[in-house]
Structure formats: structure tokens, C-alpha cells
CSV table of C-alpha atoms and ligand atoms in Angstrom, one decimal:
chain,number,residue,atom,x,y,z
A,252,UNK,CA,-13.2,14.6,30.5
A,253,UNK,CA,-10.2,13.4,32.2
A,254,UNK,CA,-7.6,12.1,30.2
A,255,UNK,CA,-4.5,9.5,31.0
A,256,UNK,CA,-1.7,9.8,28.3
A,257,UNK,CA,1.4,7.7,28.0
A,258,UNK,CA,4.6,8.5,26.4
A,259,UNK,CA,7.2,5.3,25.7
A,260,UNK,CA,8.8,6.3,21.9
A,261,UNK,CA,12.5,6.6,23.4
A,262,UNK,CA,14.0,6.9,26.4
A,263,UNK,CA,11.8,8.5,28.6
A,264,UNK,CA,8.7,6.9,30.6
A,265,UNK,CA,6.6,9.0,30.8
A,266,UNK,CA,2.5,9.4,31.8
A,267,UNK,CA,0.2,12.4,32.3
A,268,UNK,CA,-3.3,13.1,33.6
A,269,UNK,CA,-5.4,15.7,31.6
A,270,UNK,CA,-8.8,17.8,31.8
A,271,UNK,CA,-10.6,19.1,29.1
A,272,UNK,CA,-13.3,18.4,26.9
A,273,UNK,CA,-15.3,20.3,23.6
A,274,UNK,CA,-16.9,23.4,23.1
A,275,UNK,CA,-18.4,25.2,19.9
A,276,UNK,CA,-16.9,28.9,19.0
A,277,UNK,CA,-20.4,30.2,19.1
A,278,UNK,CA,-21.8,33.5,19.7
A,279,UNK,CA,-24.4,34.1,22.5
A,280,UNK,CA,-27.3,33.9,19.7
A,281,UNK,CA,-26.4,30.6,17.7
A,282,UNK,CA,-26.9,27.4,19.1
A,283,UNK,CA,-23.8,24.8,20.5
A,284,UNK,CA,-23.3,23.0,16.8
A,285,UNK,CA,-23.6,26.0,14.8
A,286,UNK,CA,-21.3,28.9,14.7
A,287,UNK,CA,-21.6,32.3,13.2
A,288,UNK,CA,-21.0,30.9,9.4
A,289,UNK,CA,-23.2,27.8,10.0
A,290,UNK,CA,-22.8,24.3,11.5
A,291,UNK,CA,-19.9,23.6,12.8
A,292,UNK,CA,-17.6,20.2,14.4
A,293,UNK,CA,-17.2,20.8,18.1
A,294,UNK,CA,-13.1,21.8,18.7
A,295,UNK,CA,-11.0,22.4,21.2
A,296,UNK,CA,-11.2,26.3,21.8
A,297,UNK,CA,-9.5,26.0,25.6
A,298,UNK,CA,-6.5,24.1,26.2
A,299,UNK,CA,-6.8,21.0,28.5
A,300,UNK,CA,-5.4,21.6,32.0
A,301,UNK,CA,-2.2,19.2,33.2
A,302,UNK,CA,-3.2,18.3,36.1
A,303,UNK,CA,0.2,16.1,36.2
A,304,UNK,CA,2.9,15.1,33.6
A,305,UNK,CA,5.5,13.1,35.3
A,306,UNK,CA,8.7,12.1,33.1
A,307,UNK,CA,11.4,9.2,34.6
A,308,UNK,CA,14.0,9.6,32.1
A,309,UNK,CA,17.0,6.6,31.3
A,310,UNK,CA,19.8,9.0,30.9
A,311,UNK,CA,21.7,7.6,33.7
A,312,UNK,CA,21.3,3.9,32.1
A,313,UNK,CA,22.3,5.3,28.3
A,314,UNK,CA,24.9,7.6,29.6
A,315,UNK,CA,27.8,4.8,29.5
A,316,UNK,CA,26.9,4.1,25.8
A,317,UNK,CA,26.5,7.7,24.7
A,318,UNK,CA,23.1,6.8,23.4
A,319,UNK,CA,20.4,5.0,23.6
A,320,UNK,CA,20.5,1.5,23.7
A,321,UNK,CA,17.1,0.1,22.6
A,322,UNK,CA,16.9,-3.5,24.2
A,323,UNK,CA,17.7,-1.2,27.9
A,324,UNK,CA,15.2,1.3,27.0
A,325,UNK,CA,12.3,-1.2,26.4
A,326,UNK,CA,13.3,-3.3,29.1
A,327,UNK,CA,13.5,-0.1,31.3
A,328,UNK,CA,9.8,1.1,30.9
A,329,UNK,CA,8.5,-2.3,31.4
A,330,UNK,CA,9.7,-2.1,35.5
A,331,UNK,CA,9.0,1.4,35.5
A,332,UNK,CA,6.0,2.1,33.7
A,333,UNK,CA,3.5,0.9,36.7
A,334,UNK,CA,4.8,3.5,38.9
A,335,UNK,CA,4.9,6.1,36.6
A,336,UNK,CA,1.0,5.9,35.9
A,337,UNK,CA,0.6,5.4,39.8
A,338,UNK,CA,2.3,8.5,40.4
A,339,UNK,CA,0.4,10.5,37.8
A,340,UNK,CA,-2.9,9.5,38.7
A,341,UNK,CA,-1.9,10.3,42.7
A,342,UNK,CA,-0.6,13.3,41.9
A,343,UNK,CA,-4.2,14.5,39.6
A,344,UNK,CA,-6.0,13.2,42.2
A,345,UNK,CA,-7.8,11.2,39.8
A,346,UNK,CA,-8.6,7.2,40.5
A,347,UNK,CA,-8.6,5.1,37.3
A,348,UNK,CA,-12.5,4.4,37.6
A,349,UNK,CA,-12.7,8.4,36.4
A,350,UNK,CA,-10.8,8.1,33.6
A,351,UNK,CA,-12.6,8.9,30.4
A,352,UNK,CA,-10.0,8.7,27.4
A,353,UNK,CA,-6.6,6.9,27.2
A,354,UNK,CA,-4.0,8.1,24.8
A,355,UNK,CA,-1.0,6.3,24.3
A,356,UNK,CA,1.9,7.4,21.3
A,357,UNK,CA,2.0,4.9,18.4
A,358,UNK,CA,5.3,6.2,16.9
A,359,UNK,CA,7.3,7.1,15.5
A,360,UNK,CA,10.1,5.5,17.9
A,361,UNK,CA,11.7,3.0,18.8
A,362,UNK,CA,9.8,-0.5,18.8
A,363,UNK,CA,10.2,-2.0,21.8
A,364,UNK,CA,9.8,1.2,24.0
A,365,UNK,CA,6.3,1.7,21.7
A,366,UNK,CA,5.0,-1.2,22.4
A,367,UNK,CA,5.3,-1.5,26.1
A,368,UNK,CA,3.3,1.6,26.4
A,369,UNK,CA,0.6,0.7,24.0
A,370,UNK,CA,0.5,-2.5,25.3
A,371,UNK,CA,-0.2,-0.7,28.9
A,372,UNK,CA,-2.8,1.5,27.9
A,373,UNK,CA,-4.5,-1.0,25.4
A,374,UNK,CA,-4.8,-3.3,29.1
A,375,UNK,CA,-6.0,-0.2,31.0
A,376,UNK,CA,-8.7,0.8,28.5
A,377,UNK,CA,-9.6,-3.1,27.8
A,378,UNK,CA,-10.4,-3.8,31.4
A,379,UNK,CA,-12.1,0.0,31.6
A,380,UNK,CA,-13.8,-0.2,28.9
A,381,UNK,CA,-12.8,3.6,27.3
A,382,UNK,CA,-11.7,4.7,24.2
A,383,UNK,CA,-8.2,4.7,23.0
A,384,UNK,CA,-6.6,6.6,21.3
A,385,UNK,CA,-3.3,6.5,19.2
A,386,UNK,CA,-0.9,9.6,18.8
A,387,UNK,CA,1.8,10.4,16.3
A,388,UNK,CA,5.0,11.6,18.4
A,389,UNK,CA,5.7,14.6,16.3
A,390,UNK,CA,2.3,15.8,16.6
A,391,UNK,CA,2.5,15.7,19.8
A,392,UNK,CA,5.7,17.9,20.0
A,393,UNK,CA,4.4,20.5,17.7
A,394,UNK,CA,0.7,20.0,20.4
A,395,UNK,CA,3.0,21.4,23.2
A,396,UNK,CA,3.1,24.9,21.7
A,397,UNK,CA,-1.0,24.7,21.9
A,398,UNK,CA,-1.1,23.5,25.3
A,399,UNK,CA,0.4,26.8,26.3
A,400,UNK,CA,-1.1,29.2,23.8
A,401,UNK,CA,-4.3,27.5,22.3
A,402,UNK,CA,-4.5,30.4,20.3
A,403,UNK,CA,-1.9,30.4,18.1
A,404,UNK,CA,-2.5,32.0,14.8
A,405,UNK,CA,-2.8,29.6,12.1
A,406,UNK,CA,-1.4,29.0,9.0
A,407,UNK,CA,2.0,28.2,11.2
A,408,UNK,CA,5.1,26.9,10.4
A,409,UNK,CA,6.7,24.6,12.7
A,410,UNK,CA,10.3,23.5,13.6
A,411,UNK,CA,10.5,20.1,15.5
A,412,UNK,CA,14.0,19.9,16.6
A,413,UNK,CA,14.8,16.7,18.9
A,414,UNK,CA,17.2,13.7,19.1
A,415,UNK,CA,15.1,11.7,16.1
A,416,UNK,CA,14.3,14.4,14.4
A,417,UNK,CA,14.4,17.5,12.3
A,418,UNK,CA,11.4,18.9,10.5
A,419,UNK,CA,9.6,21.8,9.1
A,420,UNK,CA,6.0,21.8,8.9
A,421,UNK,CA,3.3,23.8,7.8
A,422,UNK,CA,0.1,23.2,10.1
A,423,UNK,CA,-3.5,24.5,8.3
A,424,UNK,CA,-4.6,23.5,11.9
A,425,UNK,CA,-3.3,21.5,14.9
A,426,UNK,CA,-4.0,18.2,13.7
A,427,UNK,CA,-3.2,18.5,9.9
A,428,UNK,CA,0.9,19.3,9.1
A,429,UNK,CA,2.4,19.4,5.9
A,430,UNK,CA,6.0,18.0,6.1
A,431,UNK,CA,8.0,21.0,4.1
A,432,UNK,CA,11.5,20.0,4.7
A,433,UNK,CA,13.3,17.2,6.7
A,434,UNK,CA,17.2,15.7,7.7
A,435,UNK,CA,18.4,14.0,4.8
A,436,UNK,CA,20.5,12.4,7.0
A,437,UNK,CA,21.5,13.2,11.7
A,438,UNK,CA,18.5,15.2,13.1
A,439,UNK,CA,20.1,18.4,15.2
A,440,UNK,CA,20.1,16.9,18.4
A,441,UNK,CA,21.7,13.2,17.2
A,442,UNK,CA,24.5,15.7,16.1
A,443,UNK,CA,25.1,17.4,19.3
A,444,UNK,CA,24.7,14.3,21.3
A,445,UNK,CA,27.6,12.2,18.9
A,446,UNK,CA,30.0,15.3,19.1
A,447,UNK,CA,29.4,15.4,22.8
A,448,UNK,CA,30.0,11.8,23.1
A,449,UNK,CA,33.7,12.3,20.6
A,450,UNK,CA,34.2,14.3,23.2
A,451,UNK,CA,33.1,12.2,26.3
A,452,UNK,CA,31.2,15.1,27.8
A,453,UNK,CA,28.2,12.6,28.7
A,454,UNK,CA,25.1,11.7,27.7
A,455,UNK,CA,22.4,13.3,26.2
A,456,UNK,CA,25.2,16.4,24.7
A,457,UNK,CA,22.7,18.9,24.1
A,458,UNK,CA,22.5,19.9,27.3
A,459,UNK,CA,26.2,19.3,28.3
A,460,UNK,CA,27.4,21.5,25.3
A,461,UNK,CA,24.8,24.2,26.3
A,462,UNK,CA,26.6,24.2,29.8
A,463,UNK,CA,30.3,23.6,28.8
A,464,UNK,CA,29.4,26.5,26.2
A,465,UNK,CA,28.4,29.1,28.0
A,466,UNK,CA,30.7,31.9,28.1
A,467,UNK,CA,32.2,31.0,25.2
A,468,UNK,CA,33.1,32.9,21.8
A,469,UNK,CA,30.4,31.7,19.2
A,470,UNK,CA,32.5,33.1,16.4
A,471,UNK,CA,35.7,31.7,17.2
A,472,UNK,CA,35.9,28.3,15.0
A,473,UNK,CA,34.8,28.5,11.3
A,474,UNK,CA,31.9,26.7,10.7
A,475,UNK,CA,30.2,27.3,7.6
A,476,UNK,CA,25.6,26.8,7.3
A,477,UNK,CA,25.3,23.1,5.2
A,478,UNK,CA,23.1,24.0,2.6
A,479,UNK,CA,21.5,21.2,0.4
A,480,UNK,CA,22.6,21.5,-3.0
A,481,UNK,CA,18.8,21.9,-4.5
A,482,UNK,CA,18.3,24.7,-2.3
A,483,UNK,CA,15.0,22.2,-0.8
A,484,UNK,CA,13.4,22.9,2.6
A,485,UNK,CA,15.7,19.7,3.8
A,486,UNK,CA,18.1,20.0,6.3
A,487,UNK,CA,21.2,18.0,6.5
A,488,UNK,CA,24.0,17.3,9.7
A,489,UNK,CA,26.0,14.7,9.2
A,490,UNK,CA,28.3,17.2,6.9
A,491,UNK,CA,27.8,19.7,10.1
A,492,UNK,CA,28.8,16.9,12.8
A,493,UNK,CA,31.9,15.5,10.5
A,494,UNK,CA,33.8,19.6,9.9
A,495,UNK,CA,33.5,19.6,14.1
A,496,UNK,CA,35.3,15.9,14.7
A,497,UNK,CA,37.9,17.5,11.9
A,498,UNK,CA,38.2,20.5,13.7
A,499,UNK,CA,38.5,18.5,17.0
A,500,UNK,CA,41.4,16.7,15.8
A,501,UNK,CA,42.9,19.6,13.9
A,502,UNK,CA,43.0,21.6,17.1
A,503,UNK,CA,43.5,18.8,19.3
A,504,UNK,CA,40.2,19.8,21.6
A,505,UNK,CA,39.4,17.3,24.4
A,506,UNK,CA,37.6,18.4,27.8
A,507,UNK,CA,40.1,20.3,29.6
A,508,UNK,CA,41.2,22.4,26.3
A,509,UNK,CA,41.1,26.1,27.2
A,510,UNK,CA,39.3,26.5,23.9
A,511,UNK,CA,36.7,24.1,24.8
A,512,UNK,CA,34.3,26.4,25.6
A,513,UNK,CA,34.9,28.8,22.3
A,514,UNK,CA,34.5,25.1,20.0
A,515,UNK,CA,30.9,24.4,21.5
A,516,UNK,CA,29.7,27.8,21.8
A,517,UNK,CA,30.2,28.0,17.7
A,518,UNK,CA,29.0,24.7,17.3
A,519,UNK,CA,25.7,25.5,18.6
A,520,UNK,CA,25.7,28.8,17.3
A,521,UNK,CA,26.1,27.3,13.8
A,522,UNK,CA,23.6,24.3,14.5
A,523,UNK,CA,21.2,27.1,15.7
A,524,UNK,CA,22.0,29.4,12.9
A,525,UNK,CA,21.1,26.6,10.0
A,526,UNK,CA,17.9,25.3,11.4
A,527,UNK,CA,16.8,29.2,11.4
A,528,UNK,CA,17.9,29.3,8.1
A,529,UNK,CA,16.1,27.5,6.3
A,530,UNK,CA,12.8,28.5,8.9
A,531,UNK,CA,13.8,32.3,7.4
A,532,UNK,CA,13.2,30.4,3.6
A,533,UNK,CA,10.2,28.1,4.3
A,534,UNK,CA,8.7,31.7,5.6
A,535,UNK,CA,9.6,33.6,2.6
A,536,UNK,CA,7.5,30.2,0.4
A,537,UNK,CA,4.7,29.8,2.8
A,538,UNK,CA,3.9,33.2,4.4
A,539,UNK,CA,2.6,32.1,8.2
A,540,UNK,CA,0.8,33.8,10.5
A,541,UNK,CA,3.1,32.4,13.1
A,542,UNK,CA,6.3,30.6,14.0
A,543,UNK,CA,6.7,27.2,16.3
A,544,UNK,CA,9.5,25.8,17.4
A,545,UNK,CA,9.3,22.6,19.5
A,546,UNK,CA,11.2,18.9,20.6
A,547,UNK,CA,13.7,18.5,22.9
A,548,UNK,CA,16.3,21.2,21.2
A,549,UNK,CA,13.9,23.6,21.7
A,550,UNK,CA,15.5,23.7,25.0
A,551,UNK,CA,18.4,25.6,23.9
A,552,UNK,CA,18.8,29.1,25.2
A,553,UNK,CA,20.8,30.1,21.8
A,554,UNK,CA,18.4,28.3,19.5
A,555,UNK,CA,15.3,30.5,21.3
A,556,UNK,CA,16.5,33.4,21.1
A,557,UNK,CA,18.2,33.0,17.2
A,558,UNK,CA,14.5,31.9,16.7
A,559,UNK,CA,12.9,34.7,18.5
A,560,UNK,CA,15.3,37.3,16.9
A,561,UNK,CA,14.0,36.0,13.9
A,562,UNK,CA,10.8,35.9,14.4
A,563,UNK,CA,10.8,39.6,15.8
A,564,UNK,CA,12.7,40.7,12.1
A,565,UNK,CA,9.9,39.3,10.2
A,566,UNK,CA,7.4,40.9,12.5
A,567,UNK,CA,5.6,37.2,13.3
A,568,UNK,CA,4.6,35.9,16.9
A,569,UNK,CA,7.0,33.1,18.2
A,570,UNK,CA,5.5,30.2,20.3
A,571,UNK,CA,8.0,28.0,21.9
A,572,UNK,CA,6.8,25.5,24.4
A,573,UNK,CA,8.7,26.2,28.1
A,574,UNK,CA,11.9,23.9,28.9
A,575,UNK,CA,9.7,20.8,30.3
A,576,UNK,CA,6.9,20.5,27.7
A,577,UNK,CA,10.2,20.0,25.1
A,578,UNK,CA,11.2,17.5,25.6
A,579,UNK,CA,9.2,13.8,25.6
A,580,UNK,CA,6.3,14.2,27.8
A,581,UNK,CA,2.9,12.3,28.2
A,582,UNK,CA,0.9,15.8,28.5
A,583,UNK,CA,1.2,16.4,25.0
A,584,UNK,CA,0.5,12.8,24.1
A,585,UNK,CA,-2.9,13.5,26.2
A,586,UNK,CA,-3.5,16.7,24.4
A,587,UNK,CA,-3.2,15.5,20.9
A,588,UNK,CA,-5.8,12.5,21.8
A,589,UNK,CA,-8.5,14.8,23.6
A,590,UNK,CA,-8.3,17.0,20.2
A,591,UNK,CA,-8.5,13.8,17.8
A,592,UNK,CA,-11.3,12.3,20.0
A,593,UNK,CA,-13.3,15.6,19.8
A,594,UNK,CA,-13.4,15.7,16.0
A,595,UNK,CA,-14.1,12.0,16.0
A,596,UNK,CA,-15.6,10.2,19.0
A,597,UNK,CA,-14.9,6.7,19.4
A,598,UNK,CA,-16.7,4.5,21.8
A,599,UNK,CA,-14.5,1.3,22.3
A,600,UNK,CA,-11.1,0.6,22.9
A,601,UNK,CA,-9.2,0.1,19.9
A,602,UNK,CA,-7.4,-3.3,20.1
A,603,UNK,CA,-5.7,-3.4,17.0
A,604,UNK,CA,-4.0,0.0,17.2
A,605,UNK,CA,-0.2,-0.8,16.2
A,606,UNK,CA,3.1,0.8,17.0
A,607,UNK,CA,5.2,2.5,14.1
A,608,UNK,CA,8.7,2.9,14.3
A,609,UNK,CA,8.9,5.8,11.1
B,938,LIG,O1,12.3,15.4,22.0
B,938,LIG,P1,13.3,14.7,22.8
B,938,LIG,O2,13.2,14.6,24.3
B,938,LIG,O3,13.4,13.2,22.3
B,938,LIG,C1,13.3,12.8,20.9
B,938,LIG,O4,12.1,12.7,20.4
B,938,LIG,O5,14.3,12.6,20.3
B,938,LIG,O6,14.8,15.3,22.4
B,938,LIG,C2,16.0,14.7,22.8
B,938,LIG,C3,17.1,15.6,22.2
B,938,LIG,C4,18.5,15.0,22.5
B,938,LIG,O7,19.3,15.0,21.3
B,938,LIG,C5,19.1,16.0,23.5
B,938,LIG,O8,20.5,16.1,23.4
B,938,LIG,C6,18.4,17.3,23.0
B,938,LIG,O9,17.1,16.9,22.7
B,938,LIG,N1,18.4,18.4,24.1
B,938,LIG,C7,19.1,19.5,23.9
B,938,LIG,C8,18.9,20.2,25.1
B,938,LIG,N2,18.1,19.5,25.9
B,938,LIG,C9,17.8,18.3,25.3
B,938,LIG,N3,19.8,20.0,22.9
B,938,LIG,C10,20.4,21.2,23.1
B,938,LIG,N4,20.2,22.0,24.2
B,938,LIG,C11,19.5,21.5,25.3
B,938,LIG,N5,19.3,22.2,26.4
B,939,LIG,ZN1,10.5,13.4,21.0
């Protein structure tokens, strides 16, 4: 089956071509259907192959706001959004006449930005006449650690880390997650993209503090782990983000300080250091067979390896998507939809599919 996906939540257009399809775990005795304990629903057992995942991102148009500014963003994938599918589909070598599945992300996001790319694909599969299928954004983040290593051992617990969110989840199997803990109030990379912007660094900060940071002493500012006071599976940043624009002032900080370099290096040490904290605790409640970390903070150098050092002290395998399946991408989109269209077929586009912005 080839697959189209499209990807529109934030700031990123972004649309993917995809081949897979269904197989049965079966030995070379039973028949496809039945497995070696008894009938079976077909499943993914291979991942799908990208044959392209292109991303245009807006960065350049947010940058002078330090964030994203909706109303730009939607009005943004609505000139770009027809090239971007252009330029997947040329790059697969795949006409739209051989398209077999369209996936499209339903939320959560922002509205706008949703509905121009699910207003795209519903078009595409309307006039084509193929399924559609809708895909949650965060399973499509914690999807990117499958597309690499379909065989991840499962019960896993997952940490989605991006610019919307921050969430631990325990996944039974790839399409069913239990939300274990959440930001009560900034995800991680909303924090490192508002003290980047306090300190005009640019737009998005993550990866301007990961560069401005390196070299820099990680222990040299006191920053101590926000804990919630129930001792839940929540996180929380806003505390985090707020003890750094004190310490800013305090130490009068600004881009050319020669401690610069010392302040973001412990700010992301400490950022890094939380979220594994409370993955250490979720793993001492749920006991997984494996560890996932994924969304665009995932990116971060310290953040893999605190997670991997982790991971490697509690004697559990680490899957952590590489650098450009992080961040938004259609790919995952695709993959999630080929996996929820396997488990339950659908012949005709669905029309009423709606966007969700939580
Ligand atoms: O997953 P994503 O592309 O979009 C959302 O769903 O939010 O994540 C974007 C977030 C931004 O906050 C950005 O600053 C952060 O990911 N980010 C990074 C890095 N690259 C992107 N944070 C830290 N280090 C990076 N290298
Ligand atoms: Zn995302």
C-alpha cells in the first residue's frame, strides 16, 4: 500500500509518502489469520518504508515574535501545502492515481494550521476516492520510535517531550497509551523557547540554547528538580522557566555575558534531569519492558544521553527516534494511519473527520 500523510498541527508543513501494508505473525504451518495461539487481527509486523518525508518549517516567519503566531502559521500552509505534497510525491516516485491510503493529523494543534491539512487530504481522497484516515499528533510522535525499531518490546513507557507538550505514557501496544503523567502547566520545550526568547537568542530556543550551551559548566547555576507537591506522575515548568528569568536578572545575563554559556548549559541540564526524573518513578510504578522518548526535545544531545544513562542503570532498552523523525513530520502521521487502517479497514473517505485542538 502506498500511503500519503500530511502533517499541519503547528508550524511545520509537512507531507510524506509511505509503503507498507499487513502481515499475520504466523509460523510456516498455520494459515495467514491464525497464529500460533489461534486467530488472529492482521498487524503491522514490518515497519513501513519512507519513501519521502519532506518538512518546510515557518521558523523564519515566527522568529520575530519568538513564537508561533497562529493566524501566520495557517495562512502559511495554505500557499505552501501544494508544493509540499508535489515534492513528496516526486521525490517517492509515486503519482497520486497510486495512492492507496491518505492520512492526515486531526489534532491536537493549533486550529487553523489543522484544518488546512485536513481540508487538503479530505479533497485529495474525495476526488480519489480512498480511505482517510485521522491521526492523533502525539501518537504519532511516540509512532516515530516504531518506524525505526518496529520491534520494540512492549509494555513501554514513553516520554513525548515537544513545544506543546510534555507527557508520560504507558503503551500496552502502539496504538493504545495510557496518559501516566502530564505538564500542569509550560511543556519543556515552551520553556526553553520563552527563556531563549527573555534572552533574544531567536526562535525556536531549544536548539539555540543547545548551541550557545555547549561547552558550558552544567553545574554552575543552582537550579533545583520542580517536583509536584503530590509526588503525581505530572510534570510542571512554569516554576522551572520563572527561578531562570530570576536568575537572569540577579546575574544580569544577556547574550554576550561570559557566563552565558555556564546559565544554559544548567538550564538544560536541569530541564533534562526533571523530565528523567519522574521517567526513573513512572518506571519504578509500571515496570516496562522498554523506554521511549520522542517529540521535538528529543533532539537534545544532553536529554539523550541523561535518558540513555538511565536507561542503561535500570538495565532497559532505550528507543529514541533519530534527530529528523523528532520533530513534526508527516512520516509518522503516515505510519500511525497504515497501522489504524490495518486493524480496521475502511473503504470510503471519511468526510466528517474534524480537527481537535486538545
Ligand atoms: O515536536 P515539535 O516539532 O512540535 C510540537 O509538537 O510542539 O517540537 C518543537 C519543540 C520546540 O519547543 C523546540 O524548541 C524544541 O522542540 N526543540 C529542541 C531542540 N530541537 C527542537 N529543544 C531542545 N534541543 C533541541 N535540539
Ligand atoms: Zn509535535
Amino acid at each position: 500500500m502506498f500511503v500519503l500523510a500530511i502533517e499541519t498541527s503547528c508550524d511545520e508543513t509537512s507531507a510524506a509518502v509511505l509503503r507498507g501494508g499487513a502481515s499475520h505473525r504466523t509460523s510456516a504451518e498455520t494459515s495467514p489469520g491464525t497464529c500460533d495461539e489461534g486467530p488472529c487481527p492482521p498487524a503491522l509486523t514490518a515497519a513501513p518504508e519512507i519513501l519521502s518525508n519532506i518538512v518546510l518549517s515557518q521558523d523564519e516567519i515566527h522568529a520575530p515574535y519568538g513564537g508561533v503566531v497562529p493566524e501566520l502559521a495557517s495562512r502559511q500552509h495554505i500557499k505552501t501545502i501544494t508544493a509540499i505534497v508535489d515534492e513528496s510525491l516526486s521525490r517517492a516516485g509515486v503519482g497520486l492515481h497510486a495512492i492507496d491510503l491518505y492520512a492526515v493529523t486531526q489534532g491536537p494543534g493549533l486550529i487553523g494550521s489543522l484544518l488546512v491539512g485536513l481540508s487538503f487530504a479530505k479533497g485529495l481522497a474525495y476526488y480519489f476516492k480512498k480511505p482517510l484516515v485521522g491521526v492523533d499528533h502525539l501518537a504519532a510522535h511516540l509512532e516515530a520510535a516504531f518506524l525505526e525499531n518496529p520491534d520494540v518490546p512492549l509494555p513501554a513507557l514513553g516520554l513525548l517531550v515537544s513545544g506543546g507538550h510534555t507527557s508520560l505514557f504507558h503503551l500496552e501496544n502502539p496504538l493504545s497509551h495510557k496518559l501516566l503523567g502530564r505538564t500542569r502547566d509550560d511543556a519543556a520545550g515552551e520553556a526553553l523557547d520563552k527563556v531563549a526568547k527573555f534572552l533574544g537568542l531567536g526562535y525556536p530556543g531549544g536548539p539555540v540554547i543547545e548551541r550557545l550551551a555547549n561547552g558550558g559548566n552544567a553545574g554552575k547555576f543552582p537550579f533545583g528538580i520542580p517536583r509536584t507537591k503530590d509526588r503525581s506522575l505530572d510534570f510542571s515548568f512554569s516554576g522551572l522557566k520563572t527561578a531562570a528569568l530570576k536568575l537572569i536578572r540577579e546575574h544580569k545575563i544577556s547574550r554576550e555575558s561570559p557566563s552565558l554559556a555556564d546559565f544554559l548549559a544548567s538550564f538544560e541540564e536541569i530541564v533534562a534531569r526533571s523530565l528523567v526524573d519522574n521517567v526513573r518513578q513512572a518506571a519504578d510504578e509500571v515496570h516496562p519492558h522498554s523506554l521511549i522518548l520522542c517529540g521535538g526535545v528529543a533532539r537534545n544531545r544532553r536529554l539523550r544521553t541523561r535518558f540513555q544513562e538511565f536507561a542503561r542503570g535500570s538495565g532497559l532498552p532505550a528507543f529514541i527516534p533519530s534527530p529528523k523523525l523528532c520533530t513534526d513530520n508527516a512520516a509518522m502521521v503516515g505510519a500511525v494511519a497504515l497501522r489504524k487502517f490495518i486493524r480496521r479497514p475502511v473503504a470510503a473517505p471519511d468526510l466528517d473527520l474534524d480537527a481537535y485542538p486538545r
